[in-house]
Coordinates of C-alpha atoms in Angstrom, one line a residue:
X1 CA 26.7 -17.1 -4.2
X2 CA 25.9 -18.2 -7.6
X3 CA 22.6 -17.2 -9.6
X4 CA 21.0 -21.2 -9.0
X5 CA 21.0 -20.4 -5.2
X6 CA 20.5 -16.9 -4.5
X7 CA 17.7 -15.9 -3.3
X8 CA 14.9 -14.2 -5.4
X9 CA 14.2 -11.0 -3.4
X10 CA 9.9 -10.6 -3.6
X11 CA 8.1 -7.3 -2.7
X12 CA 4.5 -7.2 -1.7
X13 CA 2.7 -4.0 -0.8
X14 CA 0.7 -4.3 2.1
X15 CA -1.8 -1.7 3.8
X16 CA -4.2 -4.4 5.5
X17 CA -7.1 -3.8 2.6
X18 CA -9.0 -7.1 1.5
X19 CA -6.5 -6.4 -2.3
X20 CA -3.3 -5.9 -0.4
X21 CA -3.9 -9.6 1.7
X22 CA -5.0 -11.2 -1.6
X23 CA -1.5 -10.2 -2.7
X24 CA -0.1 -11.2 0.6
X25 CA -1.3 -14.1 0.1
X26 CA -0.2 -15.5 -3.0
X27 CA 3.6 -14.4 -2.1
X28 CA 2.6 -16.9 0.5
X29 CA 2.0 -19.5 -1.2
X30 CA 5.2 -18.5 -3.9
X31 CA 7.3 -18.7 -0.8
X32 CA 6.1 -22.1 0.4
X33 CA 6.5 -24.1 -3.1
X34 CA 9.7 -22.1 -3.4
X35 CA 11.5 -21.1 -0.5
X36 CA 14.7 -19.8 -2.1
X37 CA 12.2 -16.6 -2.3
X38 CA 12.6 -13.8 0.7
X39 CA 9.6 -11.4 1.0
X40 CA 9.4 -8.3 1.7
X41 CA 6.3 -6.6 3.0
X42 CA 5.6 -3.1 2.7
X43 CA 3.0 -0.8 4.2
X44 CA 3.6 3.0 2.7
X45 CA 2.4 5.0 5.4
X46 CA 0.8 8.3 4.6
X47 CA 2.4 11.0 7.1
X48 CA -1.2 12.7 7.2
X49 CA -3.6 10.2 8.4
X50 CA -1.9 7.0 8.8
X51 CA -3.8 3.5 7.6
X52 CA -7.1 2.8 8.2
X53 CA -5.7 -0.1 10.2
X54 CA -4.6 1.9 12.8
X55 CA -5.6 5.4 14.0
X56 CA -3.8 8.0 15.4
X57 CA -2.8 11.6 15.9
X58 CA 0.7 11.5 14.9
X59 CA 2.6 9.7 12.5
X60 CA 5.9 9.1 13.7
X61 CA 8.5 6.3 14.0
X62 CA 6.8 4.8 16.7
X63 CA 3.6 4.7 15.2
X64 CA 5.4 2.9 12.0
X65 CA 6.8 0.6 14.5
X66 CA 3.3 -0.9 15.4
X67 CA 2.2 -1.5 12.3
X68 CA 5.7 -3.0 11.8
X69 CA 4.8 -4.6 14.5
X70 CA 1.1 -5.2 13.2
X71 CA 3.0 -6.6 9.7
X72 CA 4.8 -9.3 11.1
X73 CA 1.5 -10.7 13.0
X74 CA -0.2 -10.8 9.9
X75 CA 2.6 -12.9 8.0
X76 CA 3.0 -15.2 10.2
X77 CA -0.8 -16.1 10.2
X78 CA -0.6 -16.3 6.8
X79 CA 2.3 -19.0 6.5
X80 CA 1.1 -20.7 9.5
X81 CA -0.1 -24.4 8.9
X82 CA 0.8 -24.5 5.5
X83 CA 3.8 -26.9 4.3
X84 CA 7.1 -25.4 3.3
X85 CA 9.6 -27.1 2.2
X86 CA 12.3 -25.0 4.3
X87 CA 12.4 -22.0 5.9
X88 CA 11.0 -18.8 4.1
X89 CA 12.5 -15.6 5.0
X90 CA 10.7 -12.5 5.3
X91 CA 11.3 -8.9 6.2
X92 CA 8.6 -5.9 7.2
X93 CA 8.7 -2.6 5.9
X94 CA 6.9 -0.1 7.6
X95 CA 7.7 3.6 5.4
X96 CA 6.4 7.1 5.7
X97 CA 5.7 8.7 2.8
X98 CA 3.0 10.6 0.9
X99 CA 3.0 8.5 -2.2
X100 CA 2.8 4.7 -1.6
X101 CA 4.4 3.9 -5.2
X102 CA 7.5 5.9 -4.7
X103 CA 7.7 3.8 -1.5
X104 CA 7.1 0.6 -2.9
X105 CA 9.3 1.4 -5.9
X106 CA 12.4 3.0 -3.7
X107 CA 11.9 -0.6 -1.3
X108 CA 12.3 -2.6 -5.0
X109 CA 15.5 -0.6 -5.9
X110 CA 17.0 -1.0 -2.6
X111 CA 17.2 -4.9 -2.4
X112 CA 16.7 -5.9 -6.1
X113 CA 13.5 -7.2 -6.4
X114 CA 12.7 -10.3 -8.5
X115 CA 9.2 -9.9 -8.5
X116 CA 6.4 -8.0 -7.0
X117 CA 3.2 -8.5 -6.0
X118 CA 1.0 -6.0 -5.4
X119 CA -3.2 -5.8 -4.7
X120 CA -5.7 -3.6 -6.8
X121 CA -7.9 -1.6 -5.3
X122 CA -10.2 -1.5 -8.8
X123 CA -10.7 2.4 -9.0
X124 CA -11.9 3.3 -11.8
X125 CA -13.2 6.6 -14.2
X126 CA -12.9 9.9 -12.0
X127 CA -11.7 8.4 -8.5
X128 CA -8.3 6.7 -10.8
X129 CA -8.1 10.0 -12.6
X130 CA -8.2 12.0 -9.4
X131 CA -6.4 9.8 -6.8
X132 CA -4.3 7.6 -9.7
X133 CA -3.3 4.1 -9.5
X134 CA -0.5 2.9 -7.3
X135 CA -0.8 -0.8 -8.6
X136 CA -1.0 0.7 -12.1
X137 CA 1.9 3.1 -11.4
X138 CA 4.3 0.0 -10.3
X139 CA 3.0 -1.8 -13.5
X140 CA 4.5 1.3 -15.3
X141 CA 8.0 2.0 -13.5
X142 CA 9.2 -1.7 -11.7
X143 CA 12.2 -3.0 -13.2
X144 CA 10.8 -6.5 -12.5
X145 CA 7.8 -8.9 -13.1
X146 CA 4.8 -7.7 -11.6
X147 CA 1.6 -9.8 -10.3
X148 CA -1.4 -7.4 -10.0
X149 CA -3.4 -9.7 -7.2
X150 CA -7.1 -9.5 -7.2
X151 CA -9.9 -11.7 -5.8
X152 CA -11.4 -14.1 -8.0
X153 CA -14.6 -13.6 -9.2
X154 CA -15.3 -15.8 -12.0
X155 CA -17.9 -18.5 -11.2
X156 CA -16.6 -22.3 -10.9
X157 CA -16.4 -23.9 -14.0
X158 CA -16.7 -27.8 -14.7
X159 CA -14.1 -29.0 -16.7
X160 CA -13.5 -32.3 -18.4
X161 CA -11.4 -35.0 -17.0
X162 CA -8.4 -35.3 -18.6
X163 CA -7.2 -39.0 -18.6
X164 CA -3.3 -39.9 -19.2
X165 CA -2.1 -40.7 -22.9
X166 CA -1.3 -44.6 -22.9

């Protein structure tokens, strides 16, 4: 495979929160102006109370099945109805582990990512200092581009037309 048609390997971090499907989202739309990209989805999964998403008493395989499961629902509602130009591959990650950037990261090593994109929660002061910063830790360590997603919240601006040079 040479580099103009190999495909650019895209990791998102996912754990169903309004940041992480921001994120989501724009890999999306990457994917569907360019679909030599194939995405990767992750949810890190903390072994002591699972994601809000989803509740239960033990964390275990099968448990990281259904939100799997509950991954691959939620990315195929978000490419459906929108034009691709071809086929876009994806892939969901479902990991147990007690820090979510060491998953992330470890998922990025394994198949070579291009690019990530991941969602910020905006913690800030004492709650950053206390519980850190998993998009700001992936910032730090990827070995790729990373797109920090947020929602926009700058108001509409009016801009002037701009008129073709003749």
């Amino acid at each position: 495979m040479t580099a103009s048609n190999r495909h650019i390997q895209v990791v998102v971090g996912y754990d169903f929160s309004p940041s992480s499907e921001q994120a989501l989202l724009r890999a999306v739309e990457v994917a569907c102006r360019a679909p030599q990209h194939t995405l990767h989805v992750i949810a890190a999964i903390d072994p002591r109370q699972g994601l809000p998403v989803r509740a239960a008493k033990d964390i275990d395989w099968s448990y990281a099945e259904a939100i799997q499961t509950m991954i691959v629902e939620r990315v195929k509602l978000a490419f459906a109805g929108r034009p691709s130009v071809e086929e876009v591959q994806f892939f969901a990650h479902a990991r147990i582990g007690r820090k979510p950037a060491e998953e992330i990261l470890d998922l990025c090593k394994e198949v070579g990512a291009d690019l990530v994109f991941i969602g910020s929660h905006g913690a800030t002061g004492l709650e950053r200092l206390v519980l850190g910063s998993v998009s700001e830790r992936i910032v730090r360590e990827a070995k790729c581009p990373v797109m920090v997603v947020r929602a926009k919240t700058y108001p509409e601006v009016a801009l002037l037309e701009v008129f073709p040079y003749e």
